[in-house]
GROMACS .gro file of C-alpha atoms in nm:
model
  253
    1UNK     CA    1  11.233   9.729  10.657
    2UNK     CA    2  10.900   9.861  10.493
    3UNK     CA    3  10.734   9.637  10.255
    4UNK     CA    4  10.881   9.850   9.929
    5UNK     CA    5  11.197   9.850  10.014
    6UNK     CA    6  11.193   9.467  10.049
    7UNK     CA    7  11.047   9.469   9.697
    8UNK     CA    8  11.274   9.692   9.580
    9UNK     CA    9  11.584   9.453   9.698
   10UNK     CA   10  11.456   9.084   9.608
   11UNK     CA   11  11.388   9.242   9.271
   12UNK     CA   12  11.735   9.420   9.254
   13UNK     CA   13  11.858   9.068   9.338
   14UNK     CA   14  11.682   8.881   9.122
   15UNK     CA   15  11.818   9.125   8.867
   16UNK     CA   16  12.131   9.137   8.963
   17UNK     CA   17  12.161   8.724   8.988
   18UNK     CA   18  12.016   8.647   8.640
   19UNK     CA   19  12.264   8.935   8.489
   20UNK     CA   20  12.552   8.715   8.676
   21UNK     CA   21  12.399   8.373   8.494
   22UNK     CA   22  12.567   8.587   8.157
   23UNK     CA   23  12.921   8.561   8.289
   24UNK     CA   24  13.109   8.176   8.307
   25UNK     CA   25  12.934   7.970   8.612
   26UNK     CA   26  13.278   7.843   8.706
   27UNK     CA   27  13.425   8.201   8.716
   28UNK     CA   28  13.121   8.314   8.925
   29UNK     CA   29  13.089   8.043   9.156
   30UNK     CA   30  13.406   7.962   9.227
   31UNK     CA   31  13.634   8.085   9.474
   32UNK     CA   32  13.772   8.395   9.342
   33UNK     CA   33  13.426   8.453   9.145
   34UNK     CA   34  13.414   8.872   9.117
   35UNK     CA   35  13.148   9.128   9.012
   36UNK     CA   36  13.236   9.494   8.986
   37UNK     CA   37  12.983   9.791   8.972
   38UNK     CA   38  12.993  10.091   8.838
   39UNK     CA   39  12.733  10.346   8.949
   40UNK     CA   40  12.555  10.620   8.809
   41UNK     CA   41  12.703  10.978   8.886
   42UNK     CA   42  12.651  11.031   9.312
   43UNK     CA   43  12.586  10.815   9.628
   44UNK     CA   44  12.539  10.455   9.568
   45UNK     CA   45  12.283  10.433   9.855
   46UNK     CA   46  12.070  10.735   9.689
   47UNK     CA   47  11.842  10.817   9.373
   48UNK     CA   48  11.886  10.557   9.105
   49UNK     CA   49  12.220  10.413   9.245
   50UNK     CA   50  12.049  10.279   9.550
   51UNK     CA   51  11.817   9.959   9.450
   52UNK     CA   52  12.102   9.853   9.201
   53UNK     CA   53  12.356   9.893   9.505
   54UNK     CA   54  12.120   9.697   9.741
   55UNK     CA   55  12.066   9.408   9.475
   56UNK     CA   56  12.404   9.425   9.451
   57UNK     CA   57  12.527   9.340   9.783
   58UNK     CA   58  12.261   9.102   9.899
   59UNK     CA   59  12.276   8.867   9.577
   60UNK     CA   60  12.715   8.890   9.614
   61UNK     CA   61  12.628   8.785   9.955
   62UNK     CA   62  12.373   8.491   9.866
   63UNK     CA   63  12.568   8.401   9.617
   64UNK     CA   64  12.902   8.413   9.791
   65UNK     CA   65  13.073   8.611   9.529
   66UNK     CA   66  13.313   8.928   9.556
   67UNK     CA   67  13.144   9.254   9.474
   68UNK     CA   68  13.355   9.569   9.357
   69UNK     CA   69  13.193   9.907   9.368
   70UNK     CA   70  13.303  10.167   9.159
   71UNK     CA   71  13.190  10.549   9.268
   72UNK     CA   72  13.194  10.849   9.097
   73UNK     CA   73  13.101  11.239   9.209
   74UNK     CA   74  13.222  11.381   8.833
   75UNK     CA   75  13.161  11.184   8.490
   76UNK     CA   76  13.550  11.195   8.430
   77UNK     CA   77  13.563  10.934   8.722
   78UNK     CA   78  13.284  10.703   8.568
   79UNK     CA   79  13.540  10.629   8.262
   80UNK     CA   80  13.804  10.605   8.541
   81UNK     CA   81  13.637  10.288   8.719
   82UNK     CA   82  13.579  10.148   8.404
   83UNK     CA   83  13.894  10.118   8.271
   84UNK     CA   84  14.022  10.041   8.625
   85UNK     CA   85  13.846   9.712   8.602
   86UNK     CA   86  13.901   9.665   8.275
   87UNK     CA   87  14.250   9.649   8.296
   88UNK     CA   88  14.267   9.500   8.658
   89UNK     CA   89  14.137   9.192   8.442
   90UNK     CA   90  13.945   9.064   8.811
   91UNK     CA   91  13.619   9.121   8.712
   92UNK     CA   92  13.421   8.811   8.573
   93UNK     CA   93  13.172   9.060   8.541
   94UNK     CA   94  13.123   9.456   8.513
   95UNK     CA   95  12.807   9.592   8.555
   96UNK     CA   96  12.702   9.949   8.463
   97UNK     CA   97  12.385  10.160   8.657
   98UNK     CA   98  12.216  10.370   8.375
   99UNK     CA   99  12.276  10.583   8.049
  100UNK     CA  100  12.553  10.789   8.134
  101UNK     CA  101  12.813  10.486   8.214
  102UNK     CA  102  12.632  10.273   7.936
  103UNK     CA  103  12.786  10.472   7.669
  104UNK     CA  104  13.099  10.550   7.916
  105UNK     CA  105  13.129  10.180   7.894
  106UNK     CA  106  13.078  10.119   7.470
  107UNK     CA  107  13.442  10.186   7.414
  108UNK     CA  108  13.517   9.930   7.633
  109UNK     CA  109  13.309   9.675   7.497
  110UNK     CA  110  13.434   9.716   7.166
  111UNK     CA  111  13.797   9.700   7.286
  112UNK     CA  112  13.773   9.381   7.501
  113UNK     CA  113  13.510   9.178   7.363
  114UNK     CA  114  13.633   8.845   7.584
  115UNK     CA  115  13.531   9.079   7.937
  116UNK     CA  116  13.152   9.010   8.042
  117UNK     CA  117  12.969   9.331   8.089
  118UNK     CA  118  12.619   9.414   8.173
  119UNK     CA  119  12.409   9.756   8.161
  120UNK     CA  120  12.098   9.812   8.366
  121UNK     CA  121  11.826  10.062   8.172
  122UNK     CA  122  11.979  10.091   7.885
  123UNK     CA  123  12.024   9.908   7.564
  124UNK     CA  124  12.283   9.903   7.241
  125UNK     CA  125  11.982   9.677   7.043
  126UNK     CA  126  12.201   9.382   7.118
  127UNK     CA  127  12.447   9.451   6.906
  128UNK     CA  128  12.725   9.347   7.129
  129UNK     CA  129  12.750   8.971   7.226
  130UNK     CA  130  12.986   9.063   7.542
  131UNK     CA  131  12.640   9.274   7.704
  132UNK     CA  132  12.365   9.212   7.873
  133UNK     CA  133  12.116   9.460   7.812
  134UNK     CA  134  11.847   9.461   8.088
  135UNK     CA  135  11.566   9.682   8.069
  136UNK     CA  136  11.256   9.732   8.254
  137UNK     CA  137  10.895   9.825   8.133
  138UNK     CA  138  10.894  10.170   8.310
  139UNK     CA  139  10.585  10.288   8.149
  140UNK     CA  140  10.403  10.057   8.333
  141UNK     CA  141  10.539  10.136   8.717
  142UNK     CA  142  10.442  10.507   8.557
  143UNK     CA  143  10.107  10.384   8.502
  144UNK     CA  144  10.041  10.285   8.830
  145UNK     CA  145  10.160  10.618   8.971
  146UNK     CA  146   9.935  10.815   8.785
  147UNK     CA  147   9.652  10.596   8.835
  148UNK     CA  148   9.747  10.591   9.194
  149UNK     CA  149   9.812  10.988   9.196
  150UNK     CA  150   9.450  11.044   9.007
  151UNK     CA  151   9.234  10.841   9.218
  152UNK     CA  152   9.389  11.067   9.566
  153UNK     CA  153   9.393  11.410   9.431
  154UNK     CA  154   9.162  11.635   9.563
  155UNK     CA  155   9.219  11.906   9.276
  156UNK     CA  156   9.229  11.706   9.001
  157UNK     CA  157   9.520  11.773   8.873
  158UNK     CA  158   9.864  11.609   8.930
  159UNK     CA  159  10.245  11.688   8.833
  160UNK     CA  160  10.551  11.521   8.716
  161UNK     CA  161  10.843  11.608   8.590
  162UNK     CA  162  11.194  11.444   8.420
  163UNK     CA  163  11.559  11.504   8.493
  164UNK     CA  164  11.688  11.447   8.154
  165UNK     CA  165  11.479  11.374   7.851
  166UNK     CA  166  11.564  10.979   7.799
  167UNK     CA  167  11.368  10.753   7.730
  168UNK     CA  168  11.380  10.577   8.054
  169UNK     CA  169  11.275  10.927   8.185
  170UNK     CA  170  11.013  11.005   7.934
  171UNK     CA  171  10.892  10.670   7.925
  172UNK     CA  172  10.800  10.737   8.312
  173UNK     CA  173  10.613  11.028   8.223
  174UNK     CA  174  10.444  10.859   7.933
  175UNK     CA  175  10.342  10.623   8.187
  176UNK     CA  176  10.158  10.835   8.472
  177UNK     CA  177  10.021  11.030   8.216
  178UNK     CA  178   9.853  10.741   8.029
  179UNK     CA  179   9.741  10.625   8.398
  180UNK     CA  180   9.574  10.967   8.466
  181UNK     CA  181   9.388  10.883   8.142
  182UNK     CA  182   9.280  10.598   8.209
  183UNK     CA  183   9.151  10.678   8.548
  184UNK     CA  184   8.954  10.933   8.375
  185UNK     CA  185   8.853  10.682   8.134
  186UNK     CA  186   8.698  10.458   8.359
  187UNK     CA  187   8.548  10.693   8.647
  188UNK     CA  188   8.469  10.966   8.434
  189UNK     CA  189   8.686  11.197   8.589
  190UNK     CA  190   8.873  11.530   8.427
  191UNK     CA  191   9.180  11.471   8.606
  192UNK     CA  192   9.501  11.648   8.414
  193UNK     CA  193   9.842  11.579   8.428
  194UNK     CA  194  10.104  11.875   8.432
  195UNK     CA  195  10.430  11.909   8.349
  196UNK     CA  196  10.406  11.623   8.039
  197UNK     CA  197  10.234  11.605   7.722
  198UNK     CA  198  10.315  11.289   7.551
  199UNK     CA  199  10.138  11.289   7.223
  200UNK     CA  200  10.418  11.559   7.161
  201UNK     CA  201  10.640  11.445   7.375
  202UNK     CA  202  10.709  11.798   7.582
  203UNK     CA  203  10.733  11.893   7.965
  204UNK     CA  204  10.928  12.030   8.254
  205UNK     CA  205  11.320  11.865   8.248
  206UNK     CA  206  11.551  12.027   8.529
  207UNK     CA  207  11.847  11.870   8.356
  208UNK     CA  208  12.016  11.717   8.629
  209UNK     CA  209  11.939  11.371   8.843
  210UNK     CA  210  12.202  11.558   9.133
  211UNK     CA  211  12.059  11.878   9.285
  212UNK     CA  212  11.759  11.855   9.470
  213UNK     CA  213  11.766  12.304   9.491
  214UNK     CA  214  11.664  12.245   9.115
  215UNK     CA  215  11.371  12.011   9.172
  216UNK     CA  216  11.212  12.261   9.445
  217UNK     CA  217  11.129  12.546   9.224
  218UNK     CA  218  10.980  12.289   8.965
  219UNK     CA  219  10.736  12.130   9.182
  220UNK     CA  220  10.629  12.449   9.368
  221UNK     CA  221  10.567  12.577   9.032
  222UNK     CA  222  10.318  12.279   8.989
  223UNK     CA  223  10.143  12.320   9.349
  224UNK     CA  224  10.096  12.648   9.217
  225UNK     CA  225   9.942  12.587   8.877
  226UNK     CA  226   9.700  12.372   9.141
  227UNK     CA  227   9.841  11.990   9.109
  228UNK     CA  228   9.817  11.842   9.494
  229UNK     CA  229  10.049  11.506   9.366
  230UNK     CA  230  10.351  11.595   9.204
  231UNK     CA  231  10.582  11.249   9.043
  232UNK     CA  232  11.000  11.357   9.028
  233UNK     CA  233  11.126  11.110   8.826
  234UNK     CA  234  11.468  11.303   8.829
  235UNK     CA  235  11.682  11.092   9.096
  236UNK     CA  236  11.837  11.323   9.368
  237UNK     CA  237  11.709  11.603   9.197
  238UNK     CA  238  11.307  11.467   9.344
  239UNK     CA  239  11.444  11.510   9.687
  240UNK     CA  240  11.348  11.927   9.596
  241UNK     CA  241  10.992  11.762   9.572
  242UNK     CA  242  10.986  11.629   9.954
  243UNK     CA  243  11.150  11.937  10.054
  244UNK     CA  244  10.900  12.167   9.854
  245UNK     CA  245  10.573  11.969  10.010
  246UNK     CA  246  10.755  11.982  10.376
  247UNK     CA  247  10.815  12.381  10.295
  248UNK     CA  248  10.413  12.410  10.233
  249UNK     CA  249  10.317  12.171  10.468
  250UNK     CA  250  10.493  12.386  10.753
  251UNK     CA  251  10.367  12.697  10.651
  252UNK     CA  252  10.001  12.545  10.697
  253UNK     CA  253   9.920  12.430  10.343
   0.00000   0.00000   0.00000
């Protein structure tokens, strides 16, 4: 396994184990102990869905627990799984990946406040004492990117670009923008970031985390405005990037 992806799973699992620690330790650790997921929209083992779904299944195994995964290819489906464990009344714990089934899942909350839930990137401001809201500094794995992405480009100029504009999206972008900047800040470069501006906050969105034909035209529109780097932070919808830079790389560029 390369070394990121074993990152990306003991910290999905260390997640994923202290979000269990909100649910009754007798519940969880006994026998019949169950935790049911409910993914963001697509493949659990792709995009967004996939470090929550590897977490997932190596902390039910460590922790010897029964793990319920709840998959949906339309929205319609996300309220489906929801209420399916909801009223199944099995689930110790429910767990929900992103925006879209956070706020599938508020009803819910409100209308069975003695069922445990959880919600990963996304927050209600703790308003509900059946939730745990976990949230992650994005901004600064952002920062890192564009640092990163400055410091390698040969053209001095580097792209990103947002699937929807959330704040766990934007708050990407804010992030590798701010790390161009402060590249430039400290080597006294003139490197430029395209595709976000966030003192306004304004950029390229494709509007969907599912179709990667949507991400394609977006970053060849960046190679062409000259960025060499370009940052998807659009799920699925990034795999247009790798296809893009495979397209150009083939063709000799």
């Amino acid at each position: 396994m390369r070394p990121w992806k074993v990152l990306t799973v003991l910290v999905a699992t260390a997640t994923l184990v202290s979000v269990i620690a909100a649910a009754p330790v007798g519940a969880i650790h006994g026998e019949n102990g169950k935790i049911c997921m409910v993914y963001d929209l697509g493949d659990p083992d792709t995009g967004f869905n996939a470090s929550a779904a590897e977490g997932a299944r190596e902390a039910a195994a460590k922790l010897h627990v029964e793990l319920a995964e709840g998959v949906s290819a339309i929205p319609s489906e996300i309220a489906a799984n929801i209420d399916a464990f909801v009223t199944s009344g099995e689930c110790d714990l429910i767990i929900g990946v992103a925006f879209i089934v956070a706020s599938e899942m508020e009803p819910f909350m409100v209308a069975y406040p003695a069922q445990k839930f959880a919600v990963l990137d996304f927050t209600f401001g703790g308003i509900y004492p059946n939730v745990a809201e976990i949230v992650f500094e994005v901004d600064e794995g952002g920062f890192l990117a564009g640092y990163l992405a400055a410091g390698v480009s040969q053209t001095g100029k580097v792209g990103v670009f947002g699937g929807q504009p959330i704040p766990p999206v934007t708050l990407f972008m804010d992030g590798y923008a701010l790390g161009v900047e402060w590249d430039n800040s400290v080597y006294g470069t003139d490197g430029d970031v395209l595709g976000w501006a966030p003192d306004l906050p304004t950029g390229l969105i494709s509007f969907t985390f599912q179709d990667p034909a949507a991400g394609q035209p977006i970053t060849g529109d960046l190679y062409d405005q000259g960025a060499d780097i370009v940052f998807p932070v659009a799920g699925v919808t990034g795999f247009g990037s790798l296809d893009e830079a495979n397209d150009r790389k083939a063709a000799g560029e």
